[in-house]
PDB file of C-alpha atoms in Angstrom:
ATOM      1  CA  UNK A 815       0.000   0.000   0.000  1.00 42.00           C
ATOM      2  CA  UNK A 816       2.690   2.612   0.545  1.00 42.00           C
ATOM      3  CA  UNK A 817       4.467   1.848  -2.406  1.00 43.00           C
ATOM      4  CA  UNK A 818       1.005   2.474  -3.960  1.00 37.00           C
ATOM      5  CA  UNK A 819       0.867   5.747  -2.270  1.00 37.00           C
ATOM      6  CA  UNK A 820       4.428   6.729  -3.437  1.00 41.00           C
ATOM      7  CA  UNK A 821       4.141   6.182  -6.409  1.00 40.00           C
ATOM      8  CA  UNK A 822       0.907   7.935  -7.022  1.00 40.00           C
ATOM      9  CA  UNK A 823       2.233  10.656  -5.492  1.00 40.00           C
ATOM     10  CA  UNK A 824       5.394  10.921  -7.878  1.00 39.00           C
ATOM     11  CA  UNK A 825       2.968  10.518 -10.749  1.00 43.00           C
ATOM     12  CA  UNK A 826       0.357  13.206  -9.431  1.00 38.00           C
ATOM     13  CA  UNK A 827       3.975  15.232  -9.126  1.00 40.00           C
ATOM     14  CA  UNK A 828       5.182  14.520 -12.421  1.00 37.00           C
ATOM     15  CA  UNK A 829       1.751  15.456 -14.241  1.00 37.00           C
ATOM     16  CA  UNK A 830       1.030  18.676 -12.277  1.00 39.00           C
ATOM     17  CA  UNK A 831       4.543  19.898 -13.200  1.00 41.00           C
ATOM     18  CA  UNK A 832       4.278  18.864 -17.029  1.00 38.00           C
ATOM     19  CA  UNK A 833       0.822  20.800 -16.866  1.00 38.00           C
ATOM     20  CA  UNK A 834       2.901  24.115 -15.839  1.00 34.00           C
ATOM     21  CA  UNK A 835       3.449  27.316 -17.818  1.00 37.00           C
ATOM     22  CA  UNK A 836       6.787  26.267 -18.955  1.00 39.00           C
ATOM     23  CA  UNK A 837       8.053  26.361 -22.489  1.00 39.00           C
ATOM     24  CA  UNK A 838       7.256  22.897 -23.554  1.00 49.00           C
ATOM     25  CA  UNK A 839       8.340  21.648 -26.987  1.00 50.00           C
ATOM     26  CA  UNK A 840       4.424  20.194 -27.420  1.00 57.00           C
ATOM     27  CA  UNK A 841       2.554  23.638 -26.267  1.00 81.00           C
ATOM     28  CA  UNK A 842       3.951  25.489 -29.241  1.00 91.00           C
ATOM     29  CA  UNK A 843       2.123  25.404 -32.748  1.00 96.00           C
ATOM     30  CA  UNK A 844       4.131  23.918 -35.268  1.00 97.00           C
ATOM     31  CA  UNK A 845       4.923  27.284 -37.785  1.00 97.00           C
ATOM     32  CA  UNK A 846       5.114  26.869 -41.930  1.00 97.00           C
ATOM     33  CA  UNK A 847       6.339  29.661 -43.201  1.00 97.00           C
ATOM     34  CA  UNK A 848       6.741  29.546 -47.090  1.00 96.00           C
ATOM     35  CA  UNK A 849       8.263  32.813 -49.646  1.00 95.00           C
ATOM     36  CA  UNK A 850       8.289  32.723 -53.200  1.00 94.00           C
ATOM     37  CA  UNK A 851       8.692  34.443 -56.299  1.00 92.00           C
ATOM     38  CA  UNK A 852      10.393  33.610 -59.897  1.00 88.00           C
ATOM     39  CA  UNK A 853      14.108  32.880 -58.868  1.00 87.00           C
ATOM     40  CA  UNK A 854      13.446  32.602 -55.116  1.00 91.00           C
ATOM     41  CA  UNK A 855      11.756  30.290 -53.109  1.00 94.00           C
ATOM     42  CA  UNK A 856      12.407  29.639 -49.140  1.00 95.00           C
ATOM     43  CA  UNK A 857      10.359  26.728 -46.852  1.00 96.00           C
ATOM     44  CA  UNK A 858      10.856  27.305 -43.601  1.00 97.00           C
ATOM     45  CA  UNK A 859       8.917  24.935 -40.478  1.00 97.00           C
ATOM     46  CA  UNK A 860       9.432  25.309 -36.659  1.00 97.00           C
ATOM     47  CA  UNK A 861       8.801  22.052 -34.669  1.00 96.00           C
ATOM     48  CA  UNK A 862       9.766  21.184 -31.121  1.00 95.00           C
ATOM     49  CA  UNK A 863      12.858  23.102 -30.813  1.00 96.00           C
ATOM     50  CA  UNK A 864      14.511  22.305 -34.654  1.00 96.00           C
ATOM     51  CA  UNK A 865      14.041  24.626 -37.566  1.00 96.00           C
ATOM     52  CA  UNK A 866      13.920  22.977 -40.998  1.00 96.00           C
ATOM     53  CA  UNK A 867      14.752  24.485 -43.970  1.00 95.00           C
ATOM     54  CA  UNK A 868      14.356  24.173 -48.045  1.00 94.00           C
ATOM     55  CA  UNK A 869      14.923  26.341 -50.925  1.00 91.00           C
ATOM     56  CA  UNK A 870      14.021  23.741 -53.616  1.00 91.00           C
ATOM     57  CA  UNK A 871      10.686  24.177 -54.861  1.00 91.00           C
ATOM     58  CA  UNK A 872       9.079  21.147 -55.232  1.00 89.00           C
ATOM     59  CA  UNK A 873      11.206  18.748 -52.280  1.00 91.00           C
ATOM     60  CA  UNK A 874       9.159  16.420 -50.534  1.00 91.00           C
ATOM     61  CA  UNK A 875      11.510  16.691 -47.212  1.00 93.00           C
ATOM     62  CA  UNK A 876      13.357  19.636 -45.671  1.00 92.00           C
ATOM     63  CA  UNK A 877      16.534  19.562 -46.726  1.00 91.00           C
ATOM     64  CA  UNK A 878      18.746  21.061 -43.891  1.00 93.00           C
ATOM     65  CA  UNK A 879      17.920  20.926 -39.682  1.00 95.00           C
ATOM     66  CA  UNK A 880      18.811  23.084 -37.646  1.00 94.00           C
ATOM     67  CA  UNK A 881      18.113  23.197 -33.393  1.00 96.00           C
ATOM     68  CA  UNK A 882      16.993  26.167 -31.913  1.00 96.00           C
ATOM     69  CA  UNK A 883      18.920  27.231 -28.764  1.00 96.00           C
ATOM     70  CA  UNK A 884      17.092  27.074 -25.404  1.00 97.00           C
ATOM     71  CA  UNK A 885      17.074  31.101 -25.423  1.00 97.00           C
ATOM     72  CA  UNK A 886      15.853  31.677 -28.924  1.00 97.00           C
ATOM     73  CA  UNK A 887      13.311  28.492 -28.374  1.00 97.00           C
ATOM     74  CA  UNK A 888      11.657  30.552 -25.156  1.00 97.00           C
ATOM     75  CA  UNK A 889      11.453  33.697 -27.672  1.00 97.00           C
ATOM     76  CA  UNK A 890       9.434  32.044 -30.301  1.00 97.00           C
ATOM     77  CA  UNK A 891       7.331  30.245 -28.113  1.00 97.00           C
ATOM     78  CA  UNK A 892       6.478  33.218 -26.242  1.00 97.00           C
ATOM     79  CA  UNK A 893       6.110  35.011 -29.848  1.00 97.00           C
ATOM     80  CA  UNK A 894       4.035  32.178 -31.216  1.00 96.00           C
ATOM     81  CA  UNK A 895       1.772  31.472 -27.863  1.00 95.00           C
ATOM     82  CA  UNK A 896       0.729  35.403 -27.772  1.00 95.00           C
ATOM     83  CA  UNK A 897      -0.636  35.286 -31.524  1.00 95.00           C
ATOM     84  CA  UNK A 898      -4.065  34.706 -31.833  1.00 95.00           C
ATOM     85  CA  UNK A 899      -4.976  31.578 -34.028  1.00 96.00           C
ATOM     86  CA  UNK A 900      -8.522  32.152 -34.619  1.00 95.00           C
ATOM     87  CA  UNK A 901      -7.222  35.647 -35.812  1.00 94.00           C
ATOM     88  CA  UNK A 902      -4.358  34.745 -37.989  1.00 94.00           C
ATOM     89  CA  UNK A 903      -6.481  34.442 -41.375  1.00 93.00           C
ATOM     90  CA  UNK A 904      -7.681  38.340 -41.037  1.00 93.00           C
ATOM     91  CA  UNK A 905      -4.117  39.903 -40.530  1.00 92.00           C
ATOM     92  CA  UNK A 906      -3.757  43.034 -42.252  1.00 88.00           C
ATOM     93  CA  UNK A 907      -0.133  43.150 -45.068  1.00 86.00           C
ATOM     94  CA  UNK A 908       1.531  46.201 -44.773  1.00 86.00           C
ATOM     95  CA  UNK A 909       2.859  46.576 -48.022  1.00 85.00           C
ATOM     96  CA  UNK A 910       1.917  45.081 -51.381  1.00 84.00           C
ATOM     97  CA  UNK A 911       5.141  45.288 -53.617  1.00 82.00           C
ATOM     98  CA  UNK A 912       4.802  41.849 -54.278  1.00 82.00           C
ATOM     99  CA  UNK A 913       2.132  42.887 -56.860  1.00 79.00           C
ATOM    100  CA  UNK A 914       4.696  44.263 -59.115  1.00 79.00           C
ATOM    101  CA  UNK A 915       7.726  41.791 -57.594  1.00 75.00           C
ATOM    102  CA  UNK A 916       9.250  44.311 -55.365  1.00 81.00           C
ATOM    103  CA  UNK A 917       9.525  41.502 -52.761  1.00 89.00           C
ATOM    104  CA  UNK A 918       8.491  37.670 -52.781  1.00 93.00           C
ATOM    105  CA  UNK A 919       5.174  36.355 -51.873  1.00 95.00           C
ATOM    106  CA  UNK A 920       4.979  35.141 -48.562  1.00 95.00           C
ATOM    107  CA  UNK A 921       2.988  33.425 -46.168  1.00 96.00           C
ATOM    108  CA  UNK A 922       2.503  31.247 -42.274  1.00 97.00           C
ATOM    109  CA  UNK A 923       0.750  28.791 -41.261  1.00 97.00           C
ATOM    110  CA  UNK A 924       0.400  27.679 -37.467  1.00 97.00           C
ATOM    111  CA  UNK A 925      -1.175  24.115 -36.928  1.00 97.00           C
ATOM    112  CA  UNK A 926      -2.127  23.656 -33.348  1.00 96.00           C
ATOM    113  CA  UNK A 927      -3.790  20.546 -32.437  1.00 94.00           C
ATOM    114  CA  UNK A 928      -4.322  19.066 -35.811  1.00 95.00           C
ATOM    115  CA  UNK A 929      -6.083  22.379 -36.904  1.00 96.00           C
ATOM    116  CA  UNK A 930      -4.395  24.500 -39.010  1.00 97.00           C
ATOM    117  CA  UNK A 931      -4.383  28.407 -39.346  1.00 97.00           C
ATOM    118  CA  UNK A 932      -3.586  30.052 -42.371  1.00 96.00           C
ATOM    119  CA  UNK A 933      -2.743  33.896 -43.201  1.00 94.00           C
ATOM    120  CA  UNK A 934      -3.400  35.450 -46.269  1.00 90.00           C
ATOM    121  CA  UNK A 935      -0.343  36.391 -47.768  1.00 92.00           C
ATOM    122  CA  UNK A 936       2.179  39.093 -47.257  1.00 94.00           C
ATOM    123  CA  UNK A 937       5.452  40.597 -48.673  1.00 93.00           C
ATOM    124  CA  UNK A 938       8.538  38.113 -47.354  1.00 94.00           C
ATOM    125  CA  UNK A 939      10.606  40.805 -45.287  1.00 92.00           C
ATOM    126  CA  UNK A 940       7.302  42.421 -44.820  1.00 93.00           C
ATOM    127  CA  UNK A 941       5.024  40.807 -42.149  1.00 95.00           C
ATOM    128  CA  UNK A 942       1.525  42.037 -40.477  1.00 95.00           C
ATOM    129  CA  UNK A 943       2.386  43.706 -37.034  1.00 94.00           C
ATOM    130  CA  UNK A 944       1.141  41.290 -35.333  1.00 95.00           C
ATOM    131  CA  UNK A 945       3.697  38.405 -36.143  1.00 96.00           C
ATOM    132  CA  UNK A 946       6.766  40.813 -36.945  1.00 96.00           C
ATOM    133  CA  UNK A 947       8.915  39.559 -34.277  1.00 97.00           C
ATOM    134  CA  UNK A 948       8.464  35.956 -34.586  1.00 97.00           C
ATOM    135  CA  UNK A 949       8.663  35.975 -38.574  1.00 97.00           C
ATOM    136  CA  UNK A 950      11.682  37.725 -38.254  1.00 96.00           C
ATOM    137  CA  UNK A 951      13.084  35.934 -35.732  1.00 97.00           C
ATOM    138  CA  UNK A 952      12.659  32.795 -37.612  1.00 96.00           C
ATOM    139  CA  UNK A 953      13.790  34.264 -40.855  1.00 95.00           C
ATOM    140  CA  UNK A 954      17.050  35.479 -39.299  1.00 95.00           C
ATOM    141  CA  UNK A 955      17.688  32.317 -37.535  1.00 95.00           C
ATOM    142  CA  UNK A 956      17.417  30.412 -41.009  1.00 92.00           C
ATOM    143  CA  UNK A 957      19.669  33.174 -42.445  1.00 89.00           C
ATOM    144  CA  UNK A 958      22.271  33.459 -39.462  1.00 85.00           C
ATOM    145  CA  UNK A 959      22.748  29.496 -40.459  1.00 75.00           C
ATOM    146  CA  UNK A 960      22.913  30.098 -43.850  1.00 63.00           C
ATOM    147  CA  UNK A 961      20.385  27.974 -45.014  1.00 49.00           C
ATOM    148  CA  UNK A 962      18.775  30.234 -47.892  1.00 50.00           C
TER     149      UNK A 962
END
C-alpha cells in the first residue's frame, strides 16, 4: 500500500509539473512559413525546438535541420503562444510590392492541435504587425545558419 501511495504521489507530481506554464516543446504550434517568387523560393517549419529548412521548390523533405537554442526556443514560443490563431487568417499586409515583384510572396501557417491556421499572404521581409517579431526571428535564424 505505501508503495502504492508513493508512487501515485510521484505521478500526481510529475503530471502537475508537465501541466505548468513552462516552455514545452508540445505547447507550441508547429509554424510553416513559405516565400516565393520567380528565382526565389524559401520553406521554412518550426517544430519542437529544430528549424527545418528548403529552398528547392518542389522537395518532398526539408533539406537542412537546424536546433533552436534554449534562449531563442523561449522567444518564439512566447512570440508564437501570444498570436491569436482564430485571428491569424484576417491579418492586415503592410505593403503590397509583391504585386509588381518588389519583394516575394509570402505566407505562415500555425497548426495547433491538428487544426491549421492560415494567413493570407504578405510581402517576405514584410510581415503584419502582429507576427513581426516571430517571422523575423525565424527568418534570421534560417539566415544566421545560412540555409537560404
Amino acid at each position: 500500500m505505501k508503495r502504492f501511495l508513493i508512487l501515485s504521489t510521484l505521478i500526481l507530481t510529475v503530471l502537475a509539473c508537465s501541466g505548468s506554464k513552462n516552455f514545452s516543446k508540445n505547447d507550441v504550434p508547429t509554424i510553416f512559413y513559405e516565400a516565393n517568387t520567380r528565382g526565389f523560393f524559401l520553406a521554412i517549419k518550426v517544430e519542437n525546438q529544430v528549424l527545418y529548412t528548403s529552398n528547392e521548390r518542389d522537395f518532398k523533405e526539408y533539406s537542412n535541420k537546424i536546433e533552436i537554442s534554449d534562449t531563442d526556443w523561449k522567444e518564439i514560443s512566447a512570440l508564437a503562444k501570444a498570436v491569436d490563431l482564430e485571428k491569424v487568417k484576417d491579418l492586415k499586409w503592410p505593403t503590397e510590392k509583391r504585386y509588381y515583384d518588389g519583394a516575394a510572396f509570402a505566407n505562415i501557417i500555425f497548426e495547433a492541435k491538428g487544426i491549421k491556421y492560415p494567413a493570407n499572404g504578405f510581402d517576405h521581409g514584410f510581415p503584419p504587425a502582429e507576427i513581426e517579431k516571430l517571422v523575423t526571428k525565424i527568418t534570421n535564424l534560417a539566415e544566421k545558419n545560412n540555409e537560404y
